[in-house]
Short mmCIF file of C-alpha atoms in Angstrom, two decimals:
data_model
loop_
_atom_site.label_atom_id
_atom_site.label_comp_id
_atom_site.label_asym_id
_atom_site.label_seq_id
_atom_site.Cartn_x
_atom_site.Cartn_y
_atom_site.Cartn_z
CA MET A 27 -0.02 0.02 -0.03
CA LYS A 28 1.21 3.51 -0.76
CA LEU A 29 1.37 5.61 2.46
CA PRO A 30 0.13 9.17 2.17
CA ILE A 31 3.32 10.63 3.46
CA ARG A 32 4.17 14.20 2.50
CA LEU A 33 7.65 15.32 3.40
CA SER A 34 8.14 19.03 3.88
CA LYS A 35 11.38 20.32 2.51
CA SER A 36 10.87 23.63 4.22
CA SER A 37 10.56 22.24 7.73
CA ARG A 38 13.57 22.19 10.00
CA GLU A 39 12.29 18.92 11.46
CA PRO A 40 14.63 16.08 10.41
CA ILE A 41 13.27 13.88 7.62
CA TYR A 42 13.29 10.69 9.71
CA HIS A 43 11.24 12.50 12.28
CA GLN A 44 8.66 13.73 9.86
CA ILE A 45 8.22 10.13 8.62
CA GLU A 46 7.92 8.77 12.09
CA ASN A 47 5.31 11.38 13.11
CA GLN A 48 3.26 11.00 10.03
CA ILE A 49 3.10 7.25 10.37
CA LYS A 50 2.13 7.68 14.05
CA THR A 51 -0.62 10.04 12.97
CA LEU A 52 -1.88 7.56 10.42
CA ILE A 53 -2.09 4.97 13.17
CA ALA A 54 -3.65 7.33 15.76
CA SER A 55 -6.31 8.46 13.35
CA GLY A 56 -7.21 4.90 12.40
CA GLN A 57 -6.08 5.21 8.74
CA LEU A 58 -3.65 2.41 9.57
CA ILE A 59 -4.95 -0.43 11.79
CA THR A 60 -3.31 -3.26 13.71
CA GLY A 61 -1.90 -5.77 11.26
CA ASP A 62 -1.75 -3.47 8.26
CA PRO A 63 1.44 -4.01 6.28
CA LEU A 64 3.84 -1.15 5.79
CA PRO A 65 5.93 -0.76 2.66
CA SER A 66 9.40 -2.26 2.81
CA ILE A 67 12.30 0.11 3.58
CA ARG A 68 13.54 0.14 0.02
CA VAL A 69 10.15 0.77 -1.54
CA LEU A 70 9.44 3.69 0.77
CA ALA A 71 12.90 5.11 0.22
CA LYS A 72 12.24 5.00 -3.55
CA GLU A 73 8.75 6.57 -3.22
CA LEU A 74 9.96 9.40 -0.95
CA GLU A 75 13.29 9.74 -2.80
CA ILE A 76 15.39 9.57 0.28
CA SER A 77 17.97 7.06 1.51
CA SER A 78 17.03 3.68 2.98
CA ILE A 79 19.17 4.65 6.00
CA THR A 80 16.74 7.41 6.92
CA ILE A 81 13.73 5.14 6.52
CA ARG A 82 15.37 2.46 8.69
CA LYS A 83 15.92 5.00 11.43
CA ALA A 84 12.28 6.00 11.39
CA TYR A 85 11.13 2.37 11.36
CA GLN A 86 13.50 1.45 14.19
CA ASN A 87 12.19 4.33 16.33
CA LEU A 88 8.55 3.34 15.51
CA GLU A 89 9.28 -0.24 16.41
CA TYR A 90 11.02 0.74 19.65
CA ASN A 91 8.00 2.80 20.69
CA GLY A 92 5.63 -0.06 19.94
CA PHE A 93 3.83 1.30 16.87
CA ILE A 94 5.05 -1.24 14.35
CA GLN A 95 6.45 -4.80 14.31
CA THR A 96 8.89 -6.33 11.93
CA SER A 97 8.90 -10.11 11.47
CA GLN A 98 11.76 -11.66 9.64
CA GLY A 99 10.88 -12.61 6.14
CA LYS A 100 7.32 -11.40 6.33
CA GLY A 101 7.74 -7.62 6.54
CA THR A 102 6.64 -4.77 8.76
CA PHE A 103 3.17 -4.41 10.22
CA VAL A 104 1.19 -1.98 12.40
CA ALA A 105 1.27 -3.15 15.99
CA GLU A 106 -1.42 -3.17 18.52
CA VAL A 107 -1.35 0.33 19.90
CA ASP A 108 -2.64 1.34 23.34
CA PRO A 109 -5.86 3.44 22.97
CA ASP A 110 -4.56 5.93 25.49
CA MET A 111 -1.44 6.41 23.25
CA LYS A 112 -3.69 6.93 20.29
CA ALA A 113 -5.73 9.59 22.15
CA HIS A 114 -2.52 11.25 23.19
CA MET A 115 -1.18 11.25 19.64
CA ALA A 116 -4.42 12.69 18.36
CA SER A 117 -4.48 15.62 20.81
CA GLN A 118 -0.85 16.24 20.21
CA GLU A 119 -1.47 16.54 16.52
CA VAL A 120 -4.40 18.92 16.94
CA GLU A 121 -2.26 20.98 19.33
CA GLU A 122 0.49 21.24 16.78
CA ALA A 123 -1.94 22.36 14.06
CA ILE A 124 -3.34 25.11 16.31
CA LEU A 125 0.15 26.20 17.26
CA LYS A 126 1.02 26.56 13.68
CA ALA A 127 -2.13 28.68 13.03
CA ILE A 128 -1.20 30.92 16.00
CA SER A 129 2.34 31.44 14.67
CA THR A 130 0.88 32.45 11.33
CA ALA A 131 -1.45 34.86 13.00
CA LYS A 132 1.39 36.39 14.98
CA GLN A 133 3.45 36.82 11.83
CA HIS A 134 0.55 38.89 10.48
CA GLU A 135 0.58 40.86 13.77
CA LEU A 136 -2.87 39.76 14.99
CA SER A 137 -3.67 40.35 18.70
CA ASN A 138 -4.73 37.49 20.96
CA GLU A 139 -8.18 39.05 21.01
CA GLU A 140 -8.38 39.02 17.23
CA ILE A 141 -7.13 35.37 17.02
CA LEU A 142 -9.81 34.29 19.46
CA THR A 143 -12.58 36.09 17.65
CA MET A 144 -11.48 34.61 14.41
CA PHE A 145 -11.25 31.13 15.91
CA LYS A 146 -14.74 31.43 17.45
CA SER A 147 -16.39 32.65 14.20
CA LEU A 148 -14.70 29.92 12.25
CA LEU A 149 -16.00 27.32 14.68
CA GLN A 150 -19.54 28.67 14.36
CA LYS A 151 -19.29 28.69 10.53
CA GLU A 152 -18.03 25.09 10.59
CA GLU A 153 -20.98 23.92 12.85
CA LYS A 154 -23.54 25.48 10.51
CA ARG A 155 -22.24 23.53 7.58
CA MET B 6 31.29 -9.92 8.35
CA THR B 7 33.74 -8.95 5.70
CA ALA B 8 32.84 -5.82 3.77
CA PRO B 9 31.96 -6.39 0.09
CA LEU B 10 34.45 -3.81 -0.94
CA ARG B 11 37.30 -2.11 0.83
CA ILE B 12 39.84 0.29 -0.62
CA LYS B 13 42.92 1.58 1.20
CA ASN B 14 45.63 4.00 0.26
CA MET B 15 45.08 3.50 -3.39
CA GLU B 16 46.81 5.64 -5.93
CA LYS B 17 46.97 5.56 -9.72
CA SER B 18 48.53 7.91 -12.18
CA ILE B 19 47.91 7.83 -15.94
CA ASP B 20 49.80 10.67 -17.64
CA ASP B 21 48.56 13.76 -15.80
CA PHE B 22 45.57 12.07 -14.35
CA HIS B 23 45.79 11.04 -10.59
CA LEU B 24 43.19 9.00 -8.75
CA ASN B 25 43.64 8.46 -5.08
CA ILE B 26 41.57 7.01 -2.33
CA LYS B 27 42.63 6.89 1.31
CA ASP B 28 40.06 4.66 2.91
CA LEU B 29 36.66 3.52 1.66
CA THR B 30 34.45 0.75 2.90
CA PHE B 31 31.22 -0.26 1.23
CA GLU B 32 28.86 -2.11 3.52
CA THR B 33 26.44 -4.91 2.67
CA GLY B 34 22.88 -3.90 1.67
CA THR B 35 23.83 -0.39 0.44
CA ILE B 36 23.44 1.40 -2.85
CA THR B 37 26.13 3.96 -3.61
CA ALA B 38 25.77 6.37 -6.54
CA VAL B 39 29.13 7.27 -8.05
CA VAL B 40 28.75 10.83 -9.35
CA GLY B 41 31.14 12.91 -11.39
CA MET B 42 31.51 14.79 -14.65
CA ASN B 43 32.48 13.03 -17.85
CA GLY B 44 36.21 11.99 -17.71
CA ALA B 45 36.33 12.40 -13.86
CA GLY B 46 37.65 8.88 -13.40
CA LYS B 47 34.53 6.88 -12.63
CA SER B 48 35.13 4.21 -15.14
CA THR B 49 38.81 4.01 -14.25
CA PHE B 50 37.84 3.56 -10.60
CA PHE B 51 35.49 0.62 -11.53
CA LYS B 52 38.12 -0.97 -13.78
CA MET B 53 40.58 -0.85 -10.85
CA ILE B 54 38.10 -2.69 -8.66
CA MET B 55 37.92 -5.31 -11.39
CA ASN B 56 41.71 -5.39 -11.75
CA LEU B 57 41.41 -4.40 -15.38
CA VAL B 58 43.57 -1.38 -14.57
CA LYS B 59 46.30 -1.94 -12.05
CA GLN B 60 46.75 0.58 -9.18
CA ASP B 61 50.25 1.95 -8.44
CA THR B 62 49.95 1.52 -4.67
CA GLY B 63 47.40 0.43 -2.05
CA THR B 64 44.94 -2.39 -1.74
CA ILE B 65 41.50 -3.14 -3.14
CA GLU B 66 39.64 -6.02 -1.40
CA VAL B 67 36.47 -7.70 -2.57
CA PHE B 68 34.99 -9.70 0.37
CA GLY B 69 38.42 -9.62 1.94
CA GLN B 70 40.36 -10.91 -1.03
CA SER B 71 42.86 -8.63 -2.75
CA VAL B 72 41.99 -8.23 -6.39
CA THR B 73 45.68 -8.38 -7.32
CA ASP B 74 46.28 -11.69 -5.62
CA GLN B 75 47.16 -14.80 -7.67
CA SER B 76 43.88 -16.39 -6.77
CA ASP B 77 41.01 -14.79 -8.54
CA SER B 78 38.15 -16.49 -6.79
CA TRP B 79 36.77 -12.99 -5.89
CA LYS B 80 35.68 -12.68 -9.48
CA GLY B 81 32.76 -14.98 -8.87
CA LEU B 82 31.52 -12.49 -6.26
CA VAL B 83 31.26 -9.35 -8.33
CA ALA B 84 29.46 -8.50 -11.56
CA TYR B 85 30.60 -5.48 -13.55
CA GLN B 86 28.53 -3.86 -16.26
CA SER B 87 30.96 -1.77 -18.29
CA GLN B 88 29.88 0.76 -20.85
CA THR B 89 30.53 -1.72 -23.71
CA LEU B 90 30.17 -5.43 -24.31
CA THR B 91 33.67 -5.74 -25.65
CA GLY B 92 34.57 -8.94 -27.44
CA CYS B 93 30.99 -10.19 -27.53
CA GLU B 94 29.92 -8.56 -30.88
CA PRO B 95 30.03 -11.62 -33.16
CA PHE B 96 27.91 -13.71 -30.74
CA THR B 97 24.25 -13.72 -29.79
CA GLY B 98 22.95 -12.89 -26.32
CA GLU B 99 22.05 -16.49 -25.88
CA GLN B 100 25.57 -17.68 -26.76
CA VAL B 101 27.10 -15.32 -24.19
CA ARG B 102 24.53 -16.37 -21.66
CA ASN B 103 25.63 -20.01 -22.10
CA LEU B 104 29.26 -19.01 -21.38
CA MET B 105 28.35 -16.87 -18.29
CA ALA B 106 26.07 -19.57 -16.86
CA LYS B 107 29.10 -22.03 -16.93
CA ILE B 108 31.54 -19.52 -15.36
CA TYR B 109 29.32 -18.10 -12.57
CA PRO B 110 28.50 -20.77 -10.00
CA ASP B 111 25.34 -18.91 -8.66
CA TRP B 112 23.90 -18.18 -12.12
CA ASP B 113 20.26 -17.28 -11.70
CA GLU B 114 18.39 -18.19 -14.82
CA ALA B 115 15.11 -16.80 -13.62
CA LEU B 116 16.65 -13.39 -12.95
CA PHE B 117 18.23 -13.33 -16.39
CA ARG B 118 15.02 -14.44 -18.21
CA SER B 119 12.70 -12.16 -16.37
CA PHE B 120 14.84 -9.07 -17.11
CA SER B 121 15.39 -10.10 -20.75
CA GLN B 122 11.72 -10.77 -21.32
CA LYS B 123 10.45 -7.69 -19.61
CA LEU B 124 12.74 -5.53 -21.69
CA GLN B 125 12.15 -7.58 -24.87
CA ILE B 126 15.88 -8.18 -25.48
CA PRO B 127 16.35 -10.10 -28.74
CA LEU B 128 18.64 -12.91 -27.43
CA ASN B 129 19.06 -14.60 -30.86
CA LYS B 130 20.37 -11.57 -32.68
CA GLN B 131 24.02 -10.91 -33.19
CA ILE B 132 25.19 -8.42 -30.49
CA GLN B 133 26.86 -6.11 -33.06
CA LYS B 134 23.45 -5.65 -34.77
CA LEU B 135 21.80 -4.40 -31.57
CA SER B 136 21.24 -0.66 -30.90
CA PRO B 137 23.29 0.95 -28.05
CA GLY B 138 20.31 0.97 -25.67
CA VAL B 139 19.52 -2.71 -26.30
CA LYS B 140 23.16 -3.62 -25.91
CA THR B 141 23.14 -2.09 -22.43
CA LYS B 142 19.99 -3.91 -21.59
CA LEU B 143 21.60 -7.22 -22.55
CA ASN B 144 24.73 -6.33 -20.70
CA LEU B 145 22.57 -5.68 -17.52
CA ALA B 146 20.60 -8.95 -18.00
CA LEU B 147 23.83 -10.90 -18.18
CA ASN B 148 25.15 -9.27 -15.09
CA PHE B 149 22.01 -9.80 -13.16
CA GLY B 150 22.03 -13.41 -14.12
CA LYS B 151 25.49 -13.79 -12.52
CA ASN B 152 23.67 -13.29 -9.18
CA THR B 153 26.76 -11.93 -7.40
CA PRO B 154 26.59 -10.24 -3.97
CA LEU B 155 28.47 -7.19 -5.32
CA LEU B 156 27.20 -5.39 -8.48
CA ILE B 157 29.05 -2.66 -10.21
CA LEU B 158 26.99 -0.70 -12.88
CA ASP B 159 28.55 1.95 -15.12
CA GLU B 160 25.90 4.30 -16.48
CA PRO B 161 23.27 1.56 -16.90
CA THR B 162 20.46 3.85 -17.85
CA ALA B 163 22.35 6.23 -20.14
CA ALA B 164 20.74 5.02 -23.33
CA MET B 165 17.52 3.55 -21.94
CA ASP B 166 13.97 4.50 -22.77
CA ILE B 167 11.70 5.70 -19.93
CA PRO B 168 9.65 2.56 -19.35
CA SER B 169 12.79 0.49 -19.27
CA LYS B 170 14.42 2.88 -16.84
CA ASN B 171 11.46 2.57 -14.48
CA TYR B 172 11.56 -1.21 -14.78
CA PHE B 173 15.20 -1.22 -14.15
CA ILE B 174 14.86 0.82 -10.86
CA GLN B 175 12.10 -1.53 -9.72
CA PHE B 176 14.24 -4.53 -10.58
CA LEU B 177 17.16 -3.30 -8.62
CA LEU B 178 14.83 -2.60 -5.62
CA ASP B 179 13.49 -6.12 -5.84
CA LEU B 180 16.95 -7.49 -6.00
CA MET B 181 18.00 -5.54 -2.88
CA GLU B 182 14.95 -6.89 -1.02
CA ARG B 183 15.83 -10.48 -1.90
CA GLY B 184 19.08 -10.57 -0.23
CA ASP B 185 22.29 -9.06 0.88
CA LYS B 186 23.37 -7.29 -2.33
CA THR B 187 25.67 -4.24 -2.51
CA ILE B 188 25.48 -2.00 -5.47
CA LEU B 189 27.82 0.77 -6.91
CA ILE B 190 26.14 2.66 -9.73
CA ALA B 191 27.66 5.42 -11.81
CA SER B 192 24.96 7.60 -13.21
CA HIS B 193 24.18 11.00 -14.59
CA GLN B 194 20.42 10.37 -14.17
CA ALA B 195 18.86 12.28 -11.25
CA ASP B 196 16.09 9.72 -11.02
CA ASP B 197 18.57 6.82 -10.39
CA ILE B 198 20.27 8.80 -7.69
CA LYS B 199 17.14 10.04 -5.96
CA LYS B 200 15.22 6.71 -6.09
CA LEU B 201 18.08 4.26 -5.51
CA ALA B 202 21.03 5.72 -3.73
CA ASP B 203 21.78 5.52 0.02
CA TYR B 204 25.21 7.08 -0.33
CA LEU B 205 26.88 9.39 -2.84
CA LEU B 206 30.47 9.13 -3.83
CA PHE B 207 31.82 12.19 -5.73
CA ILE B 208 34.77 11.83 -8.12
CA ASP B 209 36.18 15.04 -9.52
CA LYS B 210 39.39 15.07 -11.54
CA GLY B 211 40.56 11.94 -9.81
CA GLN B 212 39.70 13.26 -6.37
CA VAL B 213 37.35 10.95 -4.50
CA SER B 214 35.00 12.13 -1.68
CA ASN B 215 34.04 10.19 1.45
CA LEU B 216 30.80 8.17 1.32
CA LEU B 217 28.19 10.71 1.93
CA GLU B 218 24.79 9.60 3.16
CA LYS B 219 22.28 11.19 0.68
CA ASP B 220 19.96 12.87 3.20
CA SER B 221 22.61 14.06 5.58
CA LEU B 222 24.34 15.71 2.58
CA ALA B 223 21.06 17.29 1.50
CA SER B 224 20.42 18.65 5.01
CA THR B 225 23.72 20.42 5.04
CA TYR B 226 22.33 22.76 2.36
CA ARG B 227 19.45 25.18 2.62
CA LEU B 228 17.87 27.85 0.45
CA PHE B 229 16.60 30.96 2.14
CA TRP B 230 14.23 33.52 0.61
CA LEU B 231 14.70 36.85 2.33
CA LYS B 232 12.32 39.76 2.79
CA GLU B 233 15.01 42.37 2.68
CA GLU B 234 18.15 42.53 0.50
CA PRO B 235 21.23 41.45 2.57
CA PRO B 236 24.56 43.27 2.27
CA ILE B 237 26.44 42.64 -0.94
CA THR B 238 29.31 40.93 0.78
CA LEU B 239 29.17 37.11 1.32
CA ILE B 240 27.05 36.29 4.44
CA PRO B 241 27.96 33.36 6.62
CA GLY B 242 27.31 30.04 4.88
CA GLU B 243 26.42 31.68 1.59
CA ILE B 244 27.61 29.78 -1.53
CA LYS B 245 25.27 31.22 -4.07
CA ARG B 246 22.86 34.16 -4.43
CA THR B 247 20.05 34.53 -6.96
CA TYR B 248 17.50 37.39 -7.46
CA LYS B 249 19.49 39.27 -4.84
CA ARG B 250 17.41 37.80 -2.04
CA VAL B 251 17.64 34.05 -2.41
CA ILE B 252 20.62 32.60 -0.58
CA LEU B 253 21.92 29.06 -0.87
CA SER B 254 23.86 28.15 2.23
CA ASN B 255 26.00 25.16 3.15
CA GLN B 256 25.99 26.20 6.86
CA PRO B 257 22.31 26.80 7.50
CA GLU B 258 22.81 27.26 11.27
CA ALA B 259 25.41 29.99 10.75
CA THR B 260 23.31 31.64 8.12
CA VAL B 261 20.17 31.69 10.40
CA ALA B 262 22.17 33.08 13.27
CA TYR B 263 23.51 35.85 11.11
CA LEU B 264 20.15 36.64 9.65
CA SER B 265 18.40 36.88 12.98
CA LYS B 266 21.29 38.99 14.48
CA SER B 267 20.98 41.36 11.45
CA SER B 268 17.24 41.46 11.69
CA LEU B 269 16.82 40.15 8.21
CA THR B 270 13.51 38.21 7.81
CA ILE B 271 13.38 34.75 6.35
CA VAL B 272 10.18 34.53 4.19
CA ASP B 273 10.67 30.94 3.25
CA GLU B 274 13.28 28.23 3.30
CA GLU B 275 13.86 24.75 2.04
CA ILE B 276 16.32 21.87 1.44
CA PRO B 277 17.31 22.34 -2.27
CA ASP B 278 16.78 19.67 -4.84
CA LEU B 279 19.42 17.02 -4.91
CA GLU B 280 20.32 17.97 -8.46
CA GLU B 281 21.15 21.49 -7.39
CA ILE B 282 23.35 20.16 -4.60
CA ILE B 283 25.19 17.82 -6.96
CA GLN B 284 25.67 20.76 -9.37
CA GLU B 285 27.17 22.78 -6.54
CA VAL B 286 29.47 20.06 -5.44
CA LEU B 287 30.71 19.21 -8.93
CA THR B 288 31.35 22.80 -9.86
CA LYS B 289 32.92 24.00 -6.68
CA GLY B 290 32.69 21.24 -4.04
CA GLU B 291 35.43 21.90 -1.55
CA ILE B 292 33.93 20.66 1.78
CA ILE B 293 33.38 17.15 0.51
CA TYR B 294 36.91 15.99 0.15
CA ALA B 295 38.69 14.36 2.94
#
């Protein structure tokens, strides 16, 4: 399966870290479920046009943290992930997205008041849809 | 485990051309792209590994065996696709295949057949009648058939059509997945380098770089788009400036520190494309050489 991973060239976050986090997000959001196969290191390296050394590093970290499992000769699969961990991942991801929005707003010199007002009005708009 | 290829203190002079390598070790399971301009010494380097050109000093070991030793059992462990199929012209692909299958103990008929069939190589035609692209394909099929743990490929995709190139890349990946192969590939094709390579090895006028991990190399470069125009003098890390406000840096941290100290705003930044980095290294790469 082709993973919807998008690497950002403009981010200062190391590439292996980006891969690690995006796979965690895919697992936390349920797009990848326990037992789903992950692409081999070589195939993912080709698709993302990065070295297999970087992918191996990301996979090793994911395995160490219990998100994936590799079985010799069979490949790499999504492991059984603790629901608490999933919830934690999800809230972390949302937090990051909001922080990013805040930093964009600050770049445009918006006040906290203005950011809050905008946030509330967008929430209302979204609920009406 | 013994490394597939190890080179130490090797030197070679041919007229005014000097190639020298202090210490290089290629590990199992890696793909290294050998990158350099035409005439930089890539093919000479490969020929020395194959003992087709003798080094003046130093050692080259294939799986621990010196290639200049009396015994040449190492030859069964390495396949070398040179740019030409010298000496094979009067024969057909099938005839050369028969010879290779006898010489190489681990000959893999399935690998040879699948590659030949997929790329529609006419195995019953005299080799001298084949086009350059088809000759290269046949050359590759024969070398894949040898099924050796070390593969050395000299510009394999230079004359290949796009579908064949894509198939070739996929084929190499499958080969890597099957077992402990090690590949050195000289190429001018950005696609080969981006999709296959783990390490880059630069050769420039006989000077050979260290093995550089592809992504680490890329991350040492950064392009910055600035809001204001910086002073005309070189700023820390700057190696190139375009449109007055776009800075290519090979010391991103120093550049960022300088910009923030000077209150210059970064509008956007990114890791440059690998092709741009290679271009920089090949035209004025000084940091790379050990």
